[in-house]
PDB file of C-alpha atoms in Angstrom:
ATOM      1  CA  MET A   6      -5.442 -28.167   5.479  1.00 61.00           C
ATOM      2  CA  THR A   7      -5.688 -24.530   4.513  1.00 65.00           C
ATOM      3  CA  THR A   8      -7.311 -24.128   1.120  1.00 84.00           C
ATOM      4  CA  TYR A   9      -7.790 -20.372   0.603  1.00 97.00           C
ATOM      5  CA  ARG A  10      -4.632 -18.296   0.257  1.00 98.00           C
ATOM      6  CA  ILE A  11      -4.324 -14.520   0.327  1.00 98.00           C
ATOM      7  CA  MET A  12      -1.303 -12.312  -0.343  1.00 98.00           C
ATOM      8  CA  THR A  13      -1.365  -8.618   0.581  1.00 98.00           C
ATOM      9  CA  PHE A  14       0.985  -5.723  -0.184  1.00 98.00           C
ATOM     10  CA  ASP A  15       1.204  -2.452   1.747  1.00 96.00           C
ATOM     11  CA  GLY A  16       1.388   1.004   0.244  1.00 92.00           C
ATOM     12  CA  GLY A  17       4.536   3.086   0.526  1.00 90.00           C
ATOM     13  CA  GLY A  18       5.583   4.714  -2.749  1.00 90.00           C
ATOM     14  CA  THR A  19       9.262   4.044  -3.468  1.00 93.00           C
ATOM     15  CA  LEU A  20       9.351   1.740  -0.421  1.00 95.00           C
ATOM     16  CA  GLY A  21       7.485  -0.730  -2.612  1.00 96.00           C
ATOM     17  CA  ALA A  22      10.934  -1.828  -3.785  1.00 97.00           C
ATOM     18  CA  LEU A  23      11.315  -3.655  -0.471  1.00 98.00           C
ATOM     19  CA  SER A  24       8.133  -5.693  -0.802  1.00 98.00           C
ATOM     20  CA  LEU A  25       8.811  -6.453  -4.466  1.00 98.00           C
ATOM     21  CA  GLN A  26      12.311  -7.767  -3.775  1.00 98.00           C
ATOM     22  CA  LEU A  27      11.021  -9.837  -0.846  1.00 98.00           C
ATOM     23  CA  LEU A  28       8.352 -11.231  -3.167  1.00 98.00           C
ATOM     24  CA  ASN A  29      10.973 -12.100  -5.785  1.00 98.00           C
ATOM     25  CA  ARG A  30      12.988 -14.043  -3.233  1.00 98.00           C
ATOM     26  CA  LEU A  31       9.904 -15.885  -1.989  1.00 98.00           C
ATOM     27  CA  ALA A  32       8.729 -16.764  -5.509  1.00 97.00           C
ATOM     28  CA  TYR A  33      12.185 -17.936  -6.592  1.00 96.00           C
ATOM     29  CA  GLN A  34      12.246 -20.404  -3.715  1.00 95.00           C
ATOM     30  CA  ASN A  35       8.591 -21.360  -4.221  1.00 95.00           C
ATOM     31  CA  PRO A  36       7.771 -21.419  -7.972  1.00 93.00           C
ATOM     32  CA  LYS A  37       4.055 -22.115  -7.408  1.00 94.00           C
ATOM     33  CA  LEU A  38       3.576 -19.332  -4.867  1.00 97.00           C
ATOM     34  CA  ILE A  39       1.745 -17.014  -7.264  1.00 97.00           C
ATOM     35  CA  SER A  40      -0.312 -19.644  -9.067  1.00 96.00           C
ATOM     36  CA  GLU A  41      -1.495 -21.162  -5.775  1.00 97.00           C
ATOM     37  CA  THR A  42      -2.674 -17.806  -4.374  1.00 98.00           C
ATOM     38  CA  ASN A  43      -6.418 -17.133  -4.546  1.00 98.00           C
ATOM     39  CA  VAL A  44      -6.524 -13.427  -3.687  1.00 98.00           C
ATOM     40  CA  PHE A  45      -4.052 -10.586  -4.223  1.00 98.00           C
ATOM     41  CA  SER A  46      -4.723  -7.431  -2.281  1.00 98.00           C
ATOM     42  CA  GLY A  47      -2.891  -4.136  -1.909  1.00 97.00           C
ATOM     43  CA  ASN A  48      -3.050  -0.420  -1.344  1.00 95.00           C
ATOM     44  CA  SER A  49      -1.357   2.347  -3.337  1.00 93.00           C
ATOM     45  CA  ILE A  50       1.898   0.935  -4.793  1.00 95.00           C
ATOM     46  CA  GLY A  51       0.777  -2.381  -3.301  1.00 97.00           C
ATOM     47  CA  SER A  52      -2.297  -2.261  -5.532  1.00 97.00           C
ATOM     48  CA  PHE A  53       0.042  -2.115  -8.547  1.00 97.00           C
ATOM     49  CA  THR A  54       1.778  -5.283  -7.348  1.00 98.00           C
ATOM     50  CA  ALA A  55      -1.501  -7.032  -6.515  1.00 98.00           C
ATOM     51  CA  LEU A  56      -3.161  -6.313  -9.863  1.00 98.00           C
ATOM     52  CA  ALA A  57       0.009  -7.099 -11.806  1.00 98.00           C
ATOM     53  CA  LEU A  58       0.143 -10.567 -10.241  1.00 98.00           C
ATOM     54  CA  ALA A  59      -3.621 -11.047 -10.593  1.00 98.00           C
ATOM     55  CA  SER A  60      -3.367 -10.240 -14.311  1.00 97.00           C
ATOM     56  CA  GLY A  61      -0.713 -12.883 -14.883  1.00 97.00           C
ATOM     57  CA  ARG A  62       2.508 -10.843 -14.686  1.00 97.00           C
ATOM     58  CA  SER A  63       5.457 -12.458 -12.916  1.00 97.00           C
ATOM     59  CA  PRO A  64       7.115 -10.953  -9.823  1.00 98.00           C
ATOM     60  CA  GLU A  65      10.318 -10.370 -11.843  1.00 97.00           C
ATOM     61  CA  GLU A  66       8.491  -8.570 -14.644  1.00 97.00           C
ATOM     62  CA  THR A  67       6.525  -6.485 -12.143  1.00 98.00           C
ATOM     63  CA  PHE A  68       9.638  -5.386 -10.255  1.00 98.00           C
ATOM     64  CA  GLN A  69      11.538  -4.598 -13.440  1.00 97.00           C
ATOM     65  CA  PHE A  70       8.747  -2.335 -14.646  1.00 97.00           C
ATOM     66  CA  PHE A  71       8.609  -0.691 -11.214  1.00 96.00           C
ATOM     67  CA  LYS A  72      12.319   0.130 -11.424  1.00 96.00           C
ATOM     68  CA  ASP A  73      12.356   1.187 -15.083  1.00 95.00           C
ATOM     69  CA  HIS A  74       9.116   3.171 -15.354  1.00 93.00           C
ATOM     70  CA  ILE A  75       7.480   3.894 -12.006  1.00 93.00           C
ATOM     71  CA  LEU A  76      10.510   5.061 -10.031  1.00 90.00           C
ATOM     72  CA  PRO A  77      11.371   7.777 -12.580  1.00 88.00           C
ATOM     73  CA  ALA A  78       7.931   9.261 -11.941  1.00 83.00           C
ATOM     74  CA  PHE A  79       9.027   9.846  -8.340  1.00 78.00           C
ATOM     75  CA  SER A  80      12.299  11.507  -9.300  1.00 69.00           C
ATOM     76  CA  ALA A  81      10.793  14.881 -10.235  1.00 57.00           C
ATOM     77  CA  SER A  82       9.627  17.090  -7.385  1.00 56.00           C
ATOM     78  CA  ARG A  83       8.170  20.535  -6.945  1.00 57.00           C
ATOM     79  CA  PRO A  84       9.173  23.261  -4.473  1.00 54.00           C
ATOM     80  CA  GLY A  85       7.405  23.107  -1.138  1.00 55.00           C
ATOM     81  CA  GLY A  86       7.135  19.353  -0.935  1.00 56.00           C
ATOM     82  CA  PRO A  87       4.137  17.903   0.885  1.00 55.00           C
ATOM     83  CA  VAL A  88       3.660  20.995   3.060  1.00 55.00           C
ATOM     84  CA  PHE A  89       2.756  23.750   0.598  1.00 55.00           C
ATOM     85  CA  ASN A  90       2.338  22.100  -2.786  1.00 54.00           C
ATOM     86  CA  GLN A  91       1.942  18.671  -4.320  1.00 54.00           C
ATOM     87  CA  GLN A  92       5.388  17.117  -4.337  1.00 54.00           C
ATOM     88  CA  LEU A  93       5.120  14.847  -7.358  1.00 58.00           C
ATOM     89  CA  PRO A  94       3.985  15.704 -10.876  1.00 57.00           C
ATOM     90  CA  TYR A  95       1.451  12.898 -11.244  1.00 71.00           C
ATOM     91  CA  SER A  96       1.455  12.602 -15.046  1.00 81.00           C
ATOM     92  CA  GLY A  97       4.505  10.320 -15.191  1.00 85.00           C
ATOM     93  CA  PHE A  98       2.992   7.842 -12.751  1.00 89.00           C
ATOM     94  CA  ILE A  99      -0.318   7.826 -14.608  1.00 91.00           C
ATOM     95  CA  LYS A 100       1.465   7.176 -17.916  1.00 92.00           C
ATOM     96  CA  ALA A 101       3.519   4.337 -16.422  1.00 93.00           C
ATOM     97  CA  ILE A 102       0.477   2.529 -14.993  1.00 95.00           C
ATOM     98  CA  ARG A 103      -1.474   2.918 -18.218  1.00 95.00           C
ATOM     99  CA  THR A 104       1.497   1.569 -20.166  1.00 94.00           C
ATOM    100  CA  PHE A 105       1.863  -1.566 -18.050  1.00 96.00           C
ATOM    101  CA  PHE A 106      -1.803  -2.559 -18.094  1.00 96.00           C
ATOM    102  CA  PRO A 107      -3.754  -2.958 -21.345  1.00 93.00           C
ATOM    103  CA  ARG A 108      -6.163  -0.068 -21.851  1.00 90.00           C
ATOM    104  CA  ASP A 109      -9.227  -2.323 -21.819  1.00 93.00           C
ATOM    105  CA  LEU A 110      -8.154  -4.663 -19.004  1.00 98.00           C
ATOM    106  CA  ARG A 111     -10.964  -4.626 -16.459  1.00 98.00           C
ATOM    107  CA  LEU A 112     -11.369  -6.233 -13.068  1.00 98.00           C
ATOM    108  CA  ARG A 113     -13.581  -8.945 -14.547  1.00 98.00           C
ATOM    109  CA  ASP A 114     -10.672  -9.998 -16.796  1.00 98.00           C
ATOM    110  CA  LEU A 115      -8.174 -10.668 -13.996  1.00 98.00           C
ATOM    111  CA  LYS A 116      -7.099 -14.253 -13.414  1.00 94.00           C
ATOM    112  CA  LYS A 117      -7.292 -13.935  -9.616  1.00 98.00           C
ATOM    113  CA  ARG A 118      -9.493 -12.210  -7.036  1.00 98.00           C
ATOM    114  CA  ILE A 119      -8.358  -8.782  -5.872  1.00 98.00           C
ATOM    115  CA  VAL A 120      -9.219  -6.329  -3.084  1.00 98.00           C
ATOM    116  CA  VAL A 121      -8.031  -2.703  -3.356  1.00 98.00           C
ATOM    117  CA  PRO A 122      -9.046   0.178  -1.048  1.00 97.00           C
ATOM    118  CA  SER A 123      -9.561   3.800  -2.032  1.00 96.00           C
ATOM    119  CA  PHE A 124     -11.558   6.778  -0.781  1.00 94.00           C
ATOM    120  CA  HIS A 125     -14.234   8.443  -2.899  1.00 95.00           C
ATOM    121  CA  LEU A 126     -14.408  12.175  -2.153  1.00 95.00           C
ATOM    122  CA  PHE A 127     -18.026  12.372  -3.288  1.00 94.00           C
ATOM    123  CA  SER A 128     -20.437   9.532  -3.985  1.00 92.00           C
ATOM    124  CA  PRO A 129     -23.539  10.728  -5.906  1.00 92.00           C
ATOM    125  CA  GLU A 130     -25.433   7.645  -4.748  1.00 92.00           C
ATOM    126  CA  LEU A 131     -24.743   8.325  -1.063  1.00 92.00           C
ATOM    127  CA  ASN A 132     -24.488  12.127  -1.281  1.00 95.00           C
ATOM    128  CA  ARG A 133     -21.293  12.073   0.810  1.00 95.00           C
ATOM    129  CA  TRP A 134     -17.705  10.863   0.683  1.00 95.00           C
ATOM    130  CA  ASN A 135     -17.139   7.159   1.197  1.00 95.00           C
ATOM    131  CA  PRO A 136     -14.447   4.477   1.564  1.00 95.00           C
ATOM    132  CA  VAL A 137     -14.391   1.998  -1.316  1.00 96.00           C
ATOM    133  CA  LEU A 138     -13.062  -1.545  -1.542  1.00 97.00           C
ATOM    134  CA  PHE A 139     -12.667  -2.391  -5.218  1.00 98.00           C
ATOM    135  CA  HIS A 140     -12.926  -6.138  -5.847  1.00 98.00           C
ATOM    136  CA  ASN A 141     -13.833  -8.674  -8.509  1.00 98.00           C
ATOM    137  CA  PHE A 142     -15.648 -11.292  -6.472  1.00 98.00           C
ATOM    138  CA  PRO A 143     -18.939 -12.527  -8.010  1.00 95.00           C
ATOM    139  CA  GLY A 144     -21.599  -9.839  -7.952  1.00 95.00           C
ATOM    140  CA  SER A 145     -19.097  -6.996  -7.587  1.00 97.00           C
ATOM    141  CA  PRO A 146     -20.339  -3.604  -8.841  1.00 97.00           C
ATOM    142  CA  TYR A 147     -16.763  -2.869  -9.949  1.00 98.00           C
ATOM    143  CA  LEU A 148     -16.231  -5.621 -12.533  1.00 98.00           C
ATOM    144  CA  ASN A 149     -16.200  -3.129 -15.422  1.00 98.00           C
ATOM    145  CA  GLU A 150     -13.665  -0.811 -13.796  1.00 98.00           C
ATOM    146  CA  LYS A 151     -10.344  -0.552 -15.611  1.00 98.00           C
ATOM    147  CA  ALA A 152      -7.436  -2.110 -13.720  1.00 98.00           C
ATOM    148  CA  SER A 153      -5.294   0.986 -14.322  1.00 97.00           C
ATOM    149  CA  ASP A 154      -7.991   3.306 -12.950  1.00 97.00           C
ATOM    150  CA  VAL A 155      -8.351   1.254  -9.774  1.00 98.00           C
ATOM    151  CA  ILE A 156      -4.597   1.425  -9.121  1.00 97.00           C
ATOM    152  CA  LEU A 157      -4.457   5.170  -9.750  1.00 95.00           C
ATOM    153  CA  ARG A 158      -7.459   5.768  -7.492  1.00 95.00           C
ATOM    154  CA  SER A 159      -5.749   3.809  -4.737  1.00 95.00           C
ATOM    155  CA  SER A 160      -2.434   5.658  -5.197  1.00 92.00           C
ATOM    156  CA  ALA A 161      -3.445   9.325  -5.106  1.00 85.00           C
ATOM    157  CA  ALA A 162      -1.820  10.276  -1.798  1.00 81.00           C
ATOM    158  CA  PRO A 163      -3.330  13.612  -0.617  1.00 79.00           C
ATOM    159  CA  ALA A 164      -0.001  14.942   0.710  1.00 69.00           C
ATOM    160  CA  THR A 165       1.991  14.328  -2.473  1.00 72.00           C
ATOM    161  CA  GLN A 166      -0.372  13.867  -5.419  1.00 78.00           C
ATOM    162  CA  ARG A 167      -3.667  15.172  -6.710  1.00 82.00           C
ATOM    163  CA  ALA A 168      -6.867  13.156  -6.504  1.00 88.00           C
ATOM    164  CA  TYR A 169      -7.563  10.817  -9.407  1.00 92.00           C
ATOM    165  CA  GLN A 170     -11.130  10.732 -10.743  1.00 94.00           C
ATOM    166  CA  ASN A 171     -12.219  12.201  -7.391  1.00 94.00           C
ATOM    167  CA  TYR A 172     -10.590   9.358  -5.421  1.00 95.00           C
ATOM    168  CA  VAL A 173      -7.641   9.550  -3.022  1.00 91.00           C
ATOM    169  CA  ASP A 174      -5.130   7.059  -1.683  1.00 89.00           C
ATOM    170  CA  GLY A 175      -6.364   3.903  -0.018  1.00 84.00           C
ATOM    171  CA  TYR A 176      -4.181   4.539   3.036  1.00 84.00           C
ATOM    172  CA  THR A 177      -7.041   6.704   4.277  1.00 85.00           C
ATOM    173  CA  VAL A 178      -8.924   3.389   4.527  1.00 87.00           C
ATOM    174  CA  ALA A 179      -6.209   0.775   5.131  1.00 86.00           C
ATOM    175  CA  THR A 180      -2.482   0.776   4.421  1.00 86.00           C
ATOM    176  CA  ASN A 181      -2.353  -2.937   5.216  1.00 93.00           C
ATOM    177  CA  THR A 182      -5.289  -4.690   3.520  1.00 95.00           C
ATOM    178  CA  SER A 183      -5.167  -7.948   5.488  1.00 96.00           C
ATOM    179  CA  THR A 184      -8.431  -7.718   7.426  1.00 96.00           C
ATOM    180  CA  ALA A 185     -10.376  -6.446   4.412  1.00 96.00           C
ATOM    181  CA  SER A 186      -9.121  -9.435   2.423  1.00 97.00           C
ATOM    182  CA  ILE A 187     -10.095 -11.838   5.193  1.00 98.00           C
ATOM    183  CA  ALA A 188     -13.566 -10.263   5.290  1.00 97.00           C
ATOM    184  CA  PHE A 189     -14.033 -10.843   1.557  1.00 98.00           C
ATOM    185  CA  ALA A 190     -12.784 -14.409   1.826  1.00 98.00           C
ATOM    186  CA  VAL A 191     -15.396 -15.097   4.502  1.00 97.00           C
ATOM    187  CA  GLY A 192     -18.250 -12.967   3.159  1.00 97.00           C
ATOM    188  CA  LYS A 193     -17.864 -13.403  -0.614  1.00 97.00           C
ATOM    189  CA  ALA A 194     -15.944 -16.667  -1.030  1.00 96.00           C
ATOM    190  CA  LYS A 195     -17.721 -18.319   1.942  1.00 96.00           C
ATOM    191  CA  GLN A 196     -14.475 -19.606   3.416  1.00 97.00           C
ATOM    192  CA  PRO A 197     -14.303 -20.530   7.127  1.00 97.00           C
ATOM    193  CA  LEU A 198     -11.544 -18.791   9.051  1.00 96.00           C
ATOM    194  CA  ASP A 199      -9.681 -22.023   9.698  1.00 95.00           C
ATOM    195  CA  GLN A 200      -9.353 -22.523   5.923  1.00 96.00           C
ATOM    196  CA  ILE A 201      -7.745 -19.119   5.250  1.00 97.00           C
ATOM    197  CA  ALA A 202      -4.044 -18.207   5.240  1.00 97.00           C
ATOM    198  CA  VAL A 203      -2.675 -14.694   4.718  1.00 98.00           C
ATOM    199  CA  LEU A 204       0.864 -13.711   3.774  1.00 98.00           C
ATOM    200  CA  SER A 205       1.094  -9.960   4.392  1.00 98.00           C
ATOM    201  CA  ILE A 206       4.148  -8.204   2.891  1.00 98.00           C
ATOM    202  CA  GLY A 207       4.921  -4.697   4.129  1.00 96.00           C
ATOM    203  CA  THR A 208       7.076  -1.861   2.846  1.00 95.00           C
ATOM    204  CA  GLY A 209       9.236  -1.671   5.953  1.00 94.00           C
ATOM    205  CA  GLU A 210       8.721  -1.007   9.641  1.00 92.00           C
ATOM    206  CA  GLN A 211      10.184   2.394  10.418  1.00 87.00           C
ATOM    207  CA  PRO A 212      11.223   3.568  13.919  1.00 87.00           C
ATOM    208  CA  THR A 213       8.838   6.537  13.785  1.00 86.00           C
ATOM    209  CA  GLN A 214       8.030   7.935  17.213  1.00 88.00           C
ATOM    210  CA  LEU A 215       6.759  11.041  18.982  1.00 89.00           C
ATOM    211  CA  ARG A 216       8.086  11.214  22.530  1.00 88.00           C
ATOM    212  CA  ARG A 217       7.761  14.944  23.186  1.00 87.00           C
ATOM    213  CA  ASP A 218       4.945  16.682  25.061  1.00 86.00           C
ATOM    214  CA  THR A 219       2.135  17.475  22.607  1.00 85.00           C
ATOM    215  CA  LYS A 220       0.014  19.515  25.000  1.00 80.00           C
ATOM    216  CA  GLY A 221      -1.552  22.492  23.261  1.00 75.00           C
ATOM    217  CA  TRP A 222      -0.803  21.323  19.730  1.00 83.00           C
ATOM    218  CA  GLY A 223      -3.218  22.258  16.954  1.00 80.00           C
ATOM    219  CA  MET A 224      -3.490  21.171  13.348  1.00 79.00           C
ATOM    220  CA  VAL A 225      -1.383  24.135  12.209  1.00 70.00           C
ATOM    221  CA  SER A 226      -0.407  26.218  15.242  1.00 60.00           C
ATOM    222  CA  ALA A 227      -1.853  28.096  18.165  1.00 51.00           C
ATOM    223  CA  ASP A 228      -1.973  31.260  16.065  1.00 51.00           C
ATOM    224  CA  ASN A 229      -2.752  31.945  12.443  1.00 46.00           C
ATOM    225  CA  ILE A 230       0.795  32.954  11.524  1.00 51.00           C
ATOM    226  CA  ARG A 231       1.700  34.429   8.139  1.00 52.00           C
ATOM    227  CA  PRO A 232       3.747  32.281   5.680  1.00 53.00           C
ATOM    228  CA  GLU A 233       6.759  34.598   5.980  1.00 57.00           C
ATOM    229  CA  ASP A 234       6.883  33.762   9.697  1.00 54.00           C
ATOM    230  CA  MET A 235       6.978  30.010   9.146  1.00 55.00           C
ATOM    231  CA  GLU A 236      10.292  29.605  10.956  1.00 57.00           C
ATOM    232  CA  ASP A 237       8.559  30.716  14.159  1.00 58.00           C
ATOM    233  CA  LEU A 238       5.738  28.187  13.942  1.00 60.00           C
ATOM    234  CA  PRO A 239       5.398  26.043  17.072  1.00 67.00           C
ATOM    235  CA  PRO A 240       5.184  22.236  16.704  1.00 75.00           C
ATOM    236  CA  ASN A 241       1.795  20.950  15.560  1.00 84.00           C
ATOM    237  CA  TRP A 242      -0.089  17.892  14.321  1.00 87.00           C
ATOM    238  CA  GLY A 243      -0.169  19.089  10.722  1.00 83.00           C
ATOM    239  CA  VAL A 244       3.533  19.651   9.995  1.00 82.00           C
ATOM    240  CA  LEU A 245       6.417  19.084  12.393  1.00 84.00           C
ATOM    241  CA  LEU A 246       9.159  21.374  11.153  1.00 78.00           C
ATOM    242  CA  ASP A 247      11.620  21.022  14.065  1.00 80.00           C
ATOM    243  CA  ARG A 248      11.622  17.234  14.066  1.00 84.00           C
ATOM    244  CA  SER A 249      14.338  14.811  15.057  1.00 85.00           C
ATOM    245  CA  PRO A 250      15.383  12.018  12.627  1.00 85.00           C
ATOM    246  CA  ASN A 251      12.761   9.552  13.901  1.00 88.00           C
ATOM    247  CA  GLU A 252       9.885  12.004  14.260  1.00 88.00           C
ATOM    248  CA  PRO A 253       7.188  12.284  11.553  1.00 85.00           C
ATOM    249  CA  LEU A 254       7.085  15.271   9.214  1.00 82.00           C
ATOM    250  CA  LEU A 255       3.289  15.020   8.937  1.00 82.00           C
ATOM    251  CA  PRO A 256       2.237  13.618  12.347  1.00 86.00           C
ATOM    252  CA  PHE A 257      -1.512  13.353  11.743  1.00 84.00           C
ATOM    253  CA  LEU A 258      -1.265  11.751   8.298  1.00 79.00           C
ATOM    254  CA  GLN A 259       1.522   9.398   9.365  1.00 81.00           C
ATOM    255  CA  ILE A 260      -0.392   8.281  12.450  1.00 83.00           C
ATOM    256  CA  ILE A 261      -3.294   7.357  10.161  1.00 78.00           C
ATOM    257  CA  SER A 262      -1.158   5.417   7.705  1.00 74.00           C
ATOM    258  CA  GLY A 263       1.350   3.877  10.113  1.00 77.00           C
ATOM    259  CA  GLY A 264      -1.044   3.183  12.947  1.00 76.00           C
ATOM    260  CA  SER A 265      -3.594   1.445  10.753  1.00 79.00           C
ATOM    261  CA  SER A 266      -0.932  -0.958   9.476  1.00 82.00           C
ATOM    262  CA  TYR A 267      -0.141  -2.168  12.991  1.00 87.00           C
ATOM    263  CA  TYR A 268      -3.846  -2.387  13.781  1.00 88.00           C
ATOM    264  CA  GLU A 269      -4.602  -4.486  10.699  1.00 91.00           C
ATOM    265  CA  SER A 270      -1.836  -6.923  11.597  1.00 92.00           C
ATOM    266  CA  MET A 271      -3.086  -7.217  15.176  1.00 94.00           C
ATOM    267  CA  VAL A 272      -6.669  -7.936  14.128  1.00 96.00           C
ATOM    268  CA  SER A 273      -5.685 -10.332  11.333  1.00 96.00           C
ATOM    269  CA  SER A 274      -3.464 -12.250  13.735  1.00 96.00           C
ATOM    270  CA  GLU A 275      -6.339 -12.516  16.223  1.00 97.00           C
ATOM    271  CA  LEU A 276      -8.627 -13.834  13.486  1.00 97.00           C
ATOM    272  CA  LEU A 277      -6.251 -16.374  11.938  1.00 97.00           C
ATOM    273  CA  GLY A 278      -3.626 -17.149  14.573  1.00 96.00           C
ATOM    274  CA  ASP A 279      -0.600 -18.860  13.052  1.00 95.00           C
ATOM    275  CA  GLN A 280      -2.310 -18.833   9.630  1.00 96.00           C
ATOM    276  CA  PHE A 281      -1.402 -15.149   9.388  1.00 97.00           C
ATOM    277  CA  PHE A 282       2.189 -14.160   8.648  1.00 98.00           C
ATOM    278  CA  ARG A 283       3.494 -10.607   8.524  1.00 98.00           C
ATOM    279  CA  LEU A 284       6.739 -10.016   6.601  1.00 98.00           C
ATOM    280  CA  ASN A 285       7.867  -6.454   7.263  1.00 97.00           C
ATOM    281  CA  PRO A 286      11.575  -5.905   8.020  1.00 97.00           C
ATOM    282  CA  ARG A 287      12.765  -2.921  10.041  1.00 96.00           C
ATOM    283  CA  ILE A 288      14.113  -0.084   7.884  1.00 94.00           C
ATOM    284  CA  PRO A 289      15.395   3.447   8.583  1.00 92.00           C
ATOM    285  CA  ASN A 290      13.006   6.381   8.177  1.00 87.00           C
ATOM    286  CA  PHE A 291      13.339   6.480   4.405  1.00 87.00           C
ATOM    287  CA  SER A 292      11.272   8.819   2.260  1.00 83.00           C
ATOM    288  CA  LYS A 293       8.372   7.271   0.362  1.00 85.00           C
ATOM    289  CA  THR A 294       9.029   9.564  -2.590  1.00 83.00           C
ATOM    290  CA  ASP A 295      12.818   9.372  -2.985  1.00 87.00           C
ATOM    291  CA  PRO A 296      14.075   6.818  -5.554  1.00 90.00           C
ATOM    292  CA  SER A 297      17.620   7.054  -4.169  1.00 92.00           C
ATOM    293  CA  VAL A 298      16.621   4.830  -1.223  1.00 94.00           C
ATOM    294  CA  VAL A 299      15.866   1.864  -3.498  1.00 96.00           C
ATOM    295  CA  PRO A 300      19.355   0.263  -3.495  1.00 97.00           C
ATOM    296  CA  ALA A 301      19.350   0.287   0.317  1.00 97.00           C
ATOM    297  CA  LEU A 302      15.859  -1.231   0.357  1.00 97.00           C
ATOM    298  CA  ILE A 303      16.925  -4.020  -2.010  1.00 98.00           C
ATOM    299  CA  SER A 304      19.934  -4.708   0.194  1.00 98.00           C
ATOM    300  CA  ILE A 305      17.705  -4.966   3.281  1.00 98.00           C
ATOM    301  CA  ALA A 306      15.358  -7.302   1.428  1.00 98.00           C
ATOM    302  CA  ASN A 307      18.266  -9.510   0.363  1.00 98.00           C
ATOM    303  CA  LYS A 308      19.614  -9.711   3.904  1.00 98.00           C
ATOM    304  CA  THR A 309      16.241 -10.450   5.526  1.00 98.00           C
ATOM    305  CA  ASN A 310      15.971 -13.915   7.039  1.00 98.00           C
ATOM    306  CA  LEU A 311      13.129 -15.556   5.121  1.00 98.00           C
ATOM    307  CA  ARG A 312      13.245 -18.951   6.798  1.00 98.00           C
ATOM    308  CA  PRO A 313      10.114 -18.257   8.891  1.00 98.00           C
ATOM    309  CA  ALA A 314       8.291 -17.093   5.750  1.00 98.00           C
ATOM    310  CA  PHE A 315       9.420 -20.180   3.812  1.00 97.00           C
ATOM    311  CA  HIS A 316       8.150 -22.371   6.632  1.00 97.00           C
ATOM    312  CA  PHE A 317       4.795 -20.574   6.598  1.00 97.00           C
ATOM    313  CA  ILE A 318       4.468 -20.972   2.829  1.00 97.00           C
ATOM    314  CA  GLU A 319       5.458 -24.629   2.975  1.00 95.00           C
ATOM    315  CA  LYS A 320       2.713 -25.214   5.535  1.00 94.00           C
ATOM    316  CA  ASN A 321      -0.053 -23.219   3.857  1.00 95.00           C
ATOM    317  CA  TRP A 322       0.735 -23.146   0.104  1.00 94.00           C
ATOM    318  CA  LYS A 323       1.112 -26.127  -2.225  1.00 77.00           C
ATOM    319  CA  CYS A 324       4.635 -25.157  -3.238  1.00 63.00           C
TER     320      CYS A 324
END
């Protein structure tokens, strides 16, 4: 019987409403789901969910705070969006996270194990930039890190927010933290693969695609064109201005974040077989920074067939 249980949450800004509502439905049906989980893992907004649960907060309380305090931080934007300027004033998000978690709550104080990715822009010890996996397994060098700081370091998306304490969003490492969590379960907790189960909850599978010919594309354009000539810019990997509804605005960044999520699921499934379950309903190409999409996300979550997920939990969790 499986004995080591992991729950992971993807990043996705306002799309986190989907994963939180799915979690609420799962926990309502399975009251011991949270208490019987050994590791909570997440990136960006998923790190907020993971550390909230690991600190003892309920799914309902976590989602309510998300709606009441975190979403308003996404409602203010600046001209230029993610192309020319940071889109979101970051101070509201920082204040919300610091309000929810006690100022002195550190990773060593959490009731459960956690794994949270981020990217350090400069490591003095290594004399270079470096991916980081914050965790609180025995012997971790991060046990004294504040829970709020870890979340904010994992949530500083380069296209929409400034770096936090010289760290940027964990999606540069892994949007879906499944394989990293499995690695820690094996390497730190000494669990054999056949004793591990992972429930991976996403923030929605979007029909993003790029079907056009990309021959000759550069990161900006073929020529160094002046800002006033922006309407004449050809398509490029940096910003796709003449996109169709299902094409990415920021092709390079969205390939990194979206592609890694599929990759993590593929590898985790190969490692665990039917002891890995991915819950990630299809959604339209919603913005990750627009709070107005939340009602539609909640509706999708409520309409999602959870019978396969319930069956997986019944098999692998003591609920």
